[in-house]
């Protein structure tokens, strides 16, 4: 099978995801409304309560809205990753996932293409969010709009791969709702999205450790640094390692000889 | 001689439950073979193994001499599948669904355009090409799925209870269409069903029950062997109902 075949397959999967996204306009708006509610209401209320000291990558005191913007960007990707995997559980229950899995093209490639397709959609949402966020004076340097892209791709892949692994392990659509509660909310709150790690460390050492080893923190911080055209090697290395782990687990999960598909019996 | 589908001694378990027990069957190019069994007989499990949704841990499954487990890519290239559950994306148009399938087989857009046109004409739905799948009737959706399963020119077509839930008119139309595909010689069809009235006299039948193949052969042979009047009575006798 030559490279052209793989490229056609990749294009087809991304195009399908893009078409689904265009057809489901409410998905786009809900993906935007969620972080904007946090930005417009939560951040406005907490800016007077929480003081943020000067920490890298910031060179001066910043309003709370500016601090939580990277966390909200990662939140968009987290929800998108989980929504993509939710659609995989739905597709599997409804049968349309089978269409993809019986393709002669290797399954790892199909799954990676599906992941990239989800990341592509999440990046569109992030740039739409950044555009609206500029009305809240969240305006990074111009270069930041470009340097954020690699961080968005890798964090989108990590969160999408996590969602894909979860989707392979979940038997029914109903069970997925419970997992969302046990994944999305703990991941978001126990991270550096809403408060800096040093602030959490002041409150609780164990909570600090939970936040520090939370993969979502690595996504948030990678996005934060890249938005200001900086790179933090610790977070960058961490996010790559987490991506590879989740990717490996999700490919194993959908492998017919090892994975979870067989255990489900008929699904 | 090439065998379109060659299944040898395949068993499959879900935990302690044996879904398939030492199943063997062969289908030659141009054959229309009915896999007849009640609900829960193991038909869908067998399809999942042939299409490598599940791995076969025992026995072998070959499609045109390609082993599904060891040469899955070559084997899957030769299979067209219509699953029991509808698998079209309801929010996309018929054309978008068919192009998506073409891309999963690495077919170029130009070739896909020609084949989509041919297949959609063959099922008399060319006027629905731009319509959303959601707007089609159940019978039309099934016909689109059959058209889709043929776009990559497979040599073996697997249909898992494709007429369930359809009205009599749609059932007959689909059955007639698929049987006509076989008559051209190259395409082999495995048609899983529990509806006995879908079987014609001259066809080959494989009777599966509780995961075991109990009988296989021509309709006339099975009827004669069981000393019954027709395939319905023969089936009832074989499965003990």
XYZ file of C-alpha atoms in Angstrom:
508
model
C 0.000 0.000 0.000
C 1.639 3.243 -1.065
C 1.778 6.672 0.554
C -0.903 8.136 -1.738
C -3.425 5.633 -0.382
C -2.641 6.711 3.181
C -2.939 10.395 2.257
C -6.338 9.831 0.597
C -7.539 7.953 3.648
C -6.293 10.683 6.013
C -7.950 13.404 3.924
C -11.210 11.466 3.851
C -11.336 11.032 7.631
C -10.478 14.692 8.315
C -13.020 15.863 5.720
C -15.743 13.732 7.275
C -15.027 15.189 10.730
C -15.015 18.717 9.289
C -18.336 18.099 7.498
C -19.890 16.718 10.661
C -18.640 19.780 12.511
C -20.123 22.130 9.918
C -23.443 20.276 9.973
C -23.580 20.404 13.768
C -23.451 24.150 14.321
C -24.730 23.873 17.884
C -21.598 21.872 18.726
C -19.451 24.800 17.631
C -21.429 27.328 19.657
C -21.585 25.206 22.796
C -17.832 24.650 22.540
C -17.394 28.433 22.518
C -20.022 29.370 25.066
C -18.541 27.140 27.771
C -15.138 28.872 28.081
C -16.707 32.280 27.497
C -19.009 31.770 30.485
C -15.940 30.968 32.582
C -14.157 33.980 31.211
C -17.027 36.435 31.472
C -18.548 35.340 34.776
C -16.161 33.188 36.799
C -13.026 35.185 36.024
C -14.786 38.507 36.547
C -15.928 37.383 39.995
C -12.601 35.906 41.033
C -10.258 38.585 39.787
C -10.694 40.537 43.004
C -10.320 37.447 45.214
C -7.320 35.830 43.586
C -4.054 37.666 43.126
C -1.588 36.189 40.690
C 2.071 36.930 41.295
C 4.501 37.405 38.455
C 5.289 33.927 37.189
C 6.753 32.775 33.873
C 5.882 33.261 31.082
C 4.348 36.548 32.316
C 6.702 39.481 32.862
C 4.319 41.635 34.786
C 1.200 41.428 36.933
C -1.684 40.172 34.868
C -5.446 40.226 35.328
C -7.013 36.910 36.310
C -8.742 36.648 32.904
C -5.363 36.585 31.213
C -4.167 33.882 33.607
C -7.060 31.503 32.996
C -7.194 31.966 29.196
C -4.716 29.099 28.483
C -6.663 26.869 30.872
C -9.860 27.661 29.001
C -8.166 26.923 25.674
C -7.093 23.550 27.056
C -10.653 23.118 28.341
C -11.947 23.527 24.772
C -9.578 20.788 23.687
C -10.465 18.591 26.650
C -14.171 18.785 25.860
C -13.492 18.309 22.169
C -11.337 15.246 22.853
C -14.019 13.768 25.068
C -16.750 14.654 22.586
C -14.835 12.939 19.790
C -14.496 9.829 21.885
C -18.146 10.074 22.865
C -18.966 10.080 19.171
C -16.760 6.998 18.810
C -18.775 5.178 21.459
C -21.944 6.354 19.714
C -20.590 5.309 16.306
C -19.644 1.953 17.713
C -23.060 1.415 19.244
C -24.767 2.627 16.081
C -22.410 0.610 13.906
C -20.758 3.336 11.805
C -17.422 2.814 13.574
C -17.333 -0.622 11.948
C -17.174 0.984 8.515
C -13.861 2.521 9.445
C -12.476 -0.511 11.240
C -12.990 -2.875 8.272
C -10.889 -0.680 5.992
C -7.795 -2.472 4.630
C -5.633 0.404 5.878
C -3.896 -0.438 9.193
C -6.019 0.307 12.205
C -3.368 2.370 14.012
C -3.326 4.729 11.033
C -7.122 4.996 10.957
C -7.228 5.806 14.663
C -4.417 8.367 14.408
C -6.183 9.997 11.439
C -9.380 10.194 13.476
C -7.410 11.782 16.304
C -5.885 14.389 13.985
C -9.321 15.119 12.560
C -10.572 15.856 16.088
C -7.533 18.039 16.793
C -8.167 20.002 13.592
C -11.713 20.768 14.725
C -10.540 21.767 18.214
C -7.978 24.184 16.731
C -10.726 25.960 14.782
C -12.632 26.339 18.060
C -9.560 27.667 19.880
C -8.872 30.374 17.293
C -12.532 31.414 17.379
C -12.218 31.641 21.178
C -9.016 33.704 20.952
C -10.760 36.090 18.590
C -13.644 36.643 21.001
C -11.299 36.713 24.022
C -9.537 39.724 22.508
C -12.617 41.736 23.534
C -11.650 40.919 27.151
C -8.192 42.371 26.446
C -6.677 38.920 26.258
C -4.253 39.795 23.524
C -1.032 37.779 23.362
C 1.865 38.916 21.181
C 1.092 38.448 17.463
C 3.721 35.698 17.245
C 1.817 33.858 19.972
C -1.045 33.168 17.578
C 1.401 31.127 15.483
C 3.607 29.600 18.177
C 0.573 28.265 20.011
C -0.213 25.972 17.067
C 2.307 23.154 17.826
C 1.209 23.167 21.471
C -2.428 22.949 20.404
C -1.669 20.007 18.120
C 0.187 18.034 20.757
C -2.236 18.831 23.598
C -5.187 18.052 21.312
C -3.580 14.721 20.440
C -2.957 13.910 24.097
C -6.503 14.685 25.195
C -8.001 13.025 22.106
C -5.911 9.887 22.673
C -7.037 9.798 26.302
C -10.658 10.047 25.146
C -10.069 7.365 22.529
C -8.632 5.009 25.117
C -11.624 5.640 27.374
C -13.992 5.009 24.468
C -12.341 1.643 23.796
C -12.776 0.663 27.431
C -16.394 1.757 27.780
C -19.120 -0.697 26.963
C -22.132 1.547 26.511
C -22.960 5.149 25.812
C -24.667 5.534 29.201
C -21.468 4.582 31.009
C -19.590 7.309 29.193
C -21.514 10.072 30.975
C -20.211 8.791 34.313
C -16.654 8.637 33.052
C -16.945 12.198 31.780
C -17.708 13.293 35.349
C -14.794 11.306 36.685
C -12.388 12.548 34.022
C -13.278 16.039 32.829
C -14.022 17.748 36.125
C -11.189 16.267 38.217
C -8.742 16.888 35.374
C -9.811 20.475 34.965
C -10.035 21.467 38.621
C -6.934 19.573 39.790
C -4.671 21.404 37.381
C -3.037 24.757 36.875
C -5.940 25.943 34.700
C -7.654 28.061 37.373
C -4.858 28.699 39.886
C -1.058 28.561 39.706
C 0.622 25.486 41.148
C 2.516 27.479 43.804
C -0.802 28.713 45.152
C -2.091 25.143 45.423
C 1.129 24.071 47.115
C 0.547 26.702 49.808
C -2.803 25.087 50.573
C -2.074 21.391 50.322
C 1.043 19.421 49.481
C -0.808 16.293 48.288
C -3.180 18.336 46.137
C -0.154 20.038 44.643
C 1.303 16.630 43.716
C -2.011 15.573 42.145
C -2.060 18.773 40.107
C 1.587 18.477 39.192
C 1.221 14.950 37.802
C -2.107 15.686 36.117
C -1.585 15.432 32.323
C -3.993 18.325 31.862
C -1.576 20.639 33.723
C 1.022 19.838 31.074
C -1.440 20.763 28.342
C -2.356 24.047 30.073
C 1.241 25.069 30.738
C 2.465 24.126 27.258
C -0.291 26.286 25.796
C 0.451 29.100 28.268
C 4.151 29.281 27.382
C 3.602 28.868 23.640
C 0.994 31.627 23.645
C 3.812 33.951 24.690
C 6.240 32.391 22.189
C 8.192 30.626 24.901
C 8.916 26.996 25.496
C 9.094 25.146 28.787
C 11.026 21.916 28.240
C 9.699 20.184 31.346
C 6.078 20.614 30.292
C 6.827 19.940 26.621
C 8.591 16.657 27.417
C 5.797 15.716 29.820
C 3.028 16.286 27.296
C 4.838 14.258 24.632
C 5.287 11.347 27.041
C 1.626 11.448 28.104
C 0.560 11.607 24.422
C 2.604 8.526 23.556
C 1.242 6.610 26.549
C -2.402 7.426 25.771
C -1.883 6.775 22.063
C -0.367 3.373 22.802
C -3.219 2.476 25.155
C -5.913 3.569 22.697
C -4.360 1.638 19.779
C -4.118 -1.416 22.032
C -7.728 -0.850 23.068
C -8.883 -1.067 19.461
C -6.524 -3.888 18.490
C -8.679 -6.928 17.650
C -6.244 -9.382 19.221
C -5.574 -7.546 22.458
C -8.152 -4.867 22.861
C -11.446 -4.254 24.489
C -13.629 -4.665 21.395
C -13.711 -8.445 21.672
C -14.642 -8.398 25.327
C -17.755 -6.410 24.553
C -19.247 -9.217 22.485
C -21.183 -7.987 19.549
C -20.585 -4.262 19.954
C -9.499 -23.329 -7.814
C -9.745 -20.085 -5.837
C -12.175 -20.092 -2.938
C -13.846 -16.758 -2.189
C -14.275 -17.542 1.501
C -12.644 -20.464 3.259
C -13.390 -20.901 6.958
C -11.792 -23.819 8.747
C -12.472 -24.974 12.308
C -13.159 -21.558 13.786
C -14.336 -21.357 17.391
C -14.936 -18.232 19.436
C -15.779 -17.589 23.062
C -16.960 -14.581 25.059
C -15.792 -15.507 28.547
C -17.378 -18.899 29.251
C -19.956 -18.548 26.502
C -19.126 -20.370 23.271
C -20.447 -18.212 20.436
C -18.952 -20.333 17.637
C -17.945 -23.961 17.845
C -15.677 -25.465 15.186
C -17.281 -23.667 12.250
C -16.145 -24.515 8.706
C -17.567 -23.395 5.381
C -16.488 -22.619 1.836
C -17.915 -20.252 -0.754
C -16.858 -20.189 -4.394
C -16.813 -17.124 -6.680
C -20.293 -16.452 -8.058
C -22.045 -18.345 -5.225
C -25.004 -16.894 -3.388
C -24.903 -18.642 -0.022
C -27.459 -18.146 2.719
C -26.272 -18.369 6.317
C -29.495 -19.367 7.997
C -29.927 -19.260 11.749
C -32.157 -17.981 14.506
C -31.293 -14.818 16.414
C -28.256 -15.484 18.600
C -27.075 -18.407 16.463
C -23.628 -16.824 15.982
C -24.047 -15.219 12.562
C -22.920 -11.721 13.629
C -19.963 -13.140 15.583
C -18.893 -15.032 12.468
C -19.140 -11.814 10.424
C -17.100 -9.952 13.038
C -14.380 -12.574 12.706
C -14.408 -12.533 8.891
C -14.105 -8.741 8.889
C -11.457 -8.806 11.647
C -13.461 -6.763 14.082
C -12.552 -9.677 16.329
C -9.461 -11.810 16.023
C -9.922 -15.511 15.405
C -7.977 -17.325 18.072
C -8.540 -20.753 16.567
C -8.845 -22.117 13.046
C -8.357 -20.023 9.931
C -10.355 -17.637 7.749
C -9.147 -16.986 4.216
C -10.542 -14.638 1.607
C -9.246 -15.429 -1.869
C -6.324 -17.197 -0.185
C -5.452 -14.235 2.061
C -5.547 -15.081 5.748
C -7.669 -12.526 7.626
C -5.408 -12.642 10.630
C -1.964 -12.618 9.017
C -2.709 -10.783 5.744
C -5.576 -8.638 6.969
C -4.987 -5.742 4.577
C -5.114 -7.937 1.440
C -8.038 -9.902 2.836
C -10.086 -6.811 3.769
C -9.503 -5.250 0.331
C -11.585 -8.080 -1.114
C -14.539 -7.767 1.250
C -17.637 -5.604 0.991
C -19.811 -5.536 4.099
C -23.366 -4.567 4.904
C -23.738 -4.767 8.659
C -26.892 -5.631 10.512
C -27.074 -2.163 12.054
C -27.254 0.774 9.648
C -23.806 2.327 9.376
C -24.374 5.399 7.224
C -23.720 8.824 8.687
C -27.201 10.347 8.847
C -25.943 13.953 8.901
C -23.979 13.588 5.676
C -25.343 13.327 2.153
C -25.389 10.055 0.213
C -22.497 11.310 -1.897
C -20.442 12.367 1.138
C -20.963 8.954 2.729
C -19.841 7.182 -0.429
C -16.782 9.411 -0.816
C -15.862 8.762 2.802
C -15.971 5.021 2.147
C -13.864 5.454 -1.014
C -11.208 7.330 0.938
C -11.083 4.530 3.536
C -10.040 2.280 0.670
C -7.570 4.818 -0.724
C -9.522 5.330 -3.960
C -8.773 8.547 -5.852
C -11.528 11.140 -6.173
C -11.781 10.774 -9.956
C -12.163 6.997 -9.788
C -14.557 7.313 -6.848
C -16.761 9.758 -8.790
C -17.152 7.276 -11.651
C -17.806 4.293 -9.402
C -20.252 6.194 -7.200
C -22.177 7.249 -10.284
C -22.270 3.662 -11.582
C -23.342 2.118 -8.299
C -25.949 4.742 -7.489
C -27.441 4.346 -10.981
C -27.554 0.601 -10.499
C -29.735 0.991 -7.392
C -31.868 3.694 -9.053
C -31.081 6.389 -6.511
C -29.100 8.852 -8.622
C -31.646 11.591 -7.824
C -30.891 11.156 -4.089
C -27.121 11.588 -4.338
C -27.101 15.071 -2.784
C -29.770 14.272 -0.187
C -28.969 13.783 3.470
C -29.158 10.120 4.436
C -31.594 11.102 7.195
C -34.177 11.962 4.526
C -34.086 8.474 2.936
C -36.407 5.583 3.751
C -35.100 2.417 5.419
C -35.079 0.532 2.121
C -33.250 3.326 0.322
C -30.627 3.492 3.069
C -30.018 -0.250 2.738
C -29.606 0.080 -1.015
C -27.090 2.883 -0.485
C -25.193 0.634 1.931
C -25.079 -2.107 -0.688
C -23.864 0.410 -3.288
C -21.233 1.586 -0.821
C -20.037 -1.953 -0.135
C -19.348 -2.435 -3.864
C -17.440 0.786 -4.607
C -14.023 -0.762 -3.969
C -14.914 -3.756 -6.220
C -14.806 -6.529 -3.617
C -14.850 -10.196 -4.546
C -16.839 -11.245 -1.497
C -19.944 -9.469 -0.255
C -21.100 -10.085 3.306
C -24.598 -9.042 4.303
C -25.756 -9.501 7.870
C -29.554 -9.613 7.982
C -29.824 -6.729 5.527
C -33.606 -6.858 5.146
C -34.597 -6.834 8.811
C -37.162 -4.145 9.505
C -37.910 -3.437 5.846
C -41.261 -3.739 4.083
C -41.915 -6.558 1.625
C -41.311 -4.395 -1.460
C -37.910 -3.174 -0.253
C -36.903 -6.685 0.839
C -37.665 -8.157 -2.556
C -35.913 -5.344 -4.385
C -32.723 -5.718 -2.328
C -32.706 -9.500 -2.558
C -33.217 -9.412 -6.317
C -30.468 -6.833 -6.730
C -27.892 -8.807 -4.734
C -28.736 -12.088 -6.452
C -28.320 -10.401 -9.831
C -24.803 -9.281 -8.791
C -23.818 -12.919 -8.224
C -25.074 -14.034 -11.601
C -22.375 -12.011 -13.309
C -19.954 -14.591 -11.988
C -17.162 -13.017 -9.958
C -18.857 -11.806 -6.812
C -19.555 -14.296 -4.046
C -22.229 -13.428 -1.483
C -22.772 -14.630 2.055
C -26.266 -13.544 3.092
C -27.079 -14.040 6.767
C -30.748 -14.223 7.651
C -33.352 -15.840 9.827
C -36.036 -15.290 7.168
C -36.536 -18.566 5.341
C -38.640 -17.032 2.577
C -35.488 -15.298 1.278
C -34.111 -18.645 0.082
C -34.678 -19.880 -3.473
C -34.620 -23.515 -4.481
C -31.313 -23.596 -6.319
C -29.278 -21.881 -3.614
C -26.723 -23.095 -1.141
C -27.631 -22.898 2.537
C -25.510 -23.116 5.680
C -27.606 -23.764 8.779
C -26.052 -22.453 11.971
C -27.479 -23.025 15.413
C -26.032 -22.257 18.852
C -22.652 -21.545 17.258
C -22.440 -24.795 15.276
C -22.885 -25.444 11.584
C -25.475 -28.225 11.605
C -25.969 -28.609 7.877
C -24.762 -27.154 4.621
C -25.472 -27.785 0.961
C -28.029 -27.122 -1.732
C -31.640 -26.544 -0.687
C -32.815 -29.673 -2.497
C -30.136 -31.825 -0.865
C -30.993 -30.628 2.642
C -34.719 -31.103 2.080
C -34.134 -34.608 0.732
C -31.761 -35.526 3.540
C -34.234 -34.507 6.227
C -37.160 -36.145 4.377
C -39.216 -32.970 4.628
C -41.333 -31.083 2.097
C -39.466 -27.808 2.023
C -36.534 -25.912 3.507
C -38.696 -24.391 6.279
C -39.653 -27.803 7.614
C -36.125 -29.088 7.105
C -34.723 -26.142 9.083
C -37.200 -26.675 11.916
C -36.228 -30.323 12.118
C -32.496 -29.630 12.075
C -32.572 -26.988 14.833
C -35.246 -28.865 16.775
C -38.090 -26.373 16.887
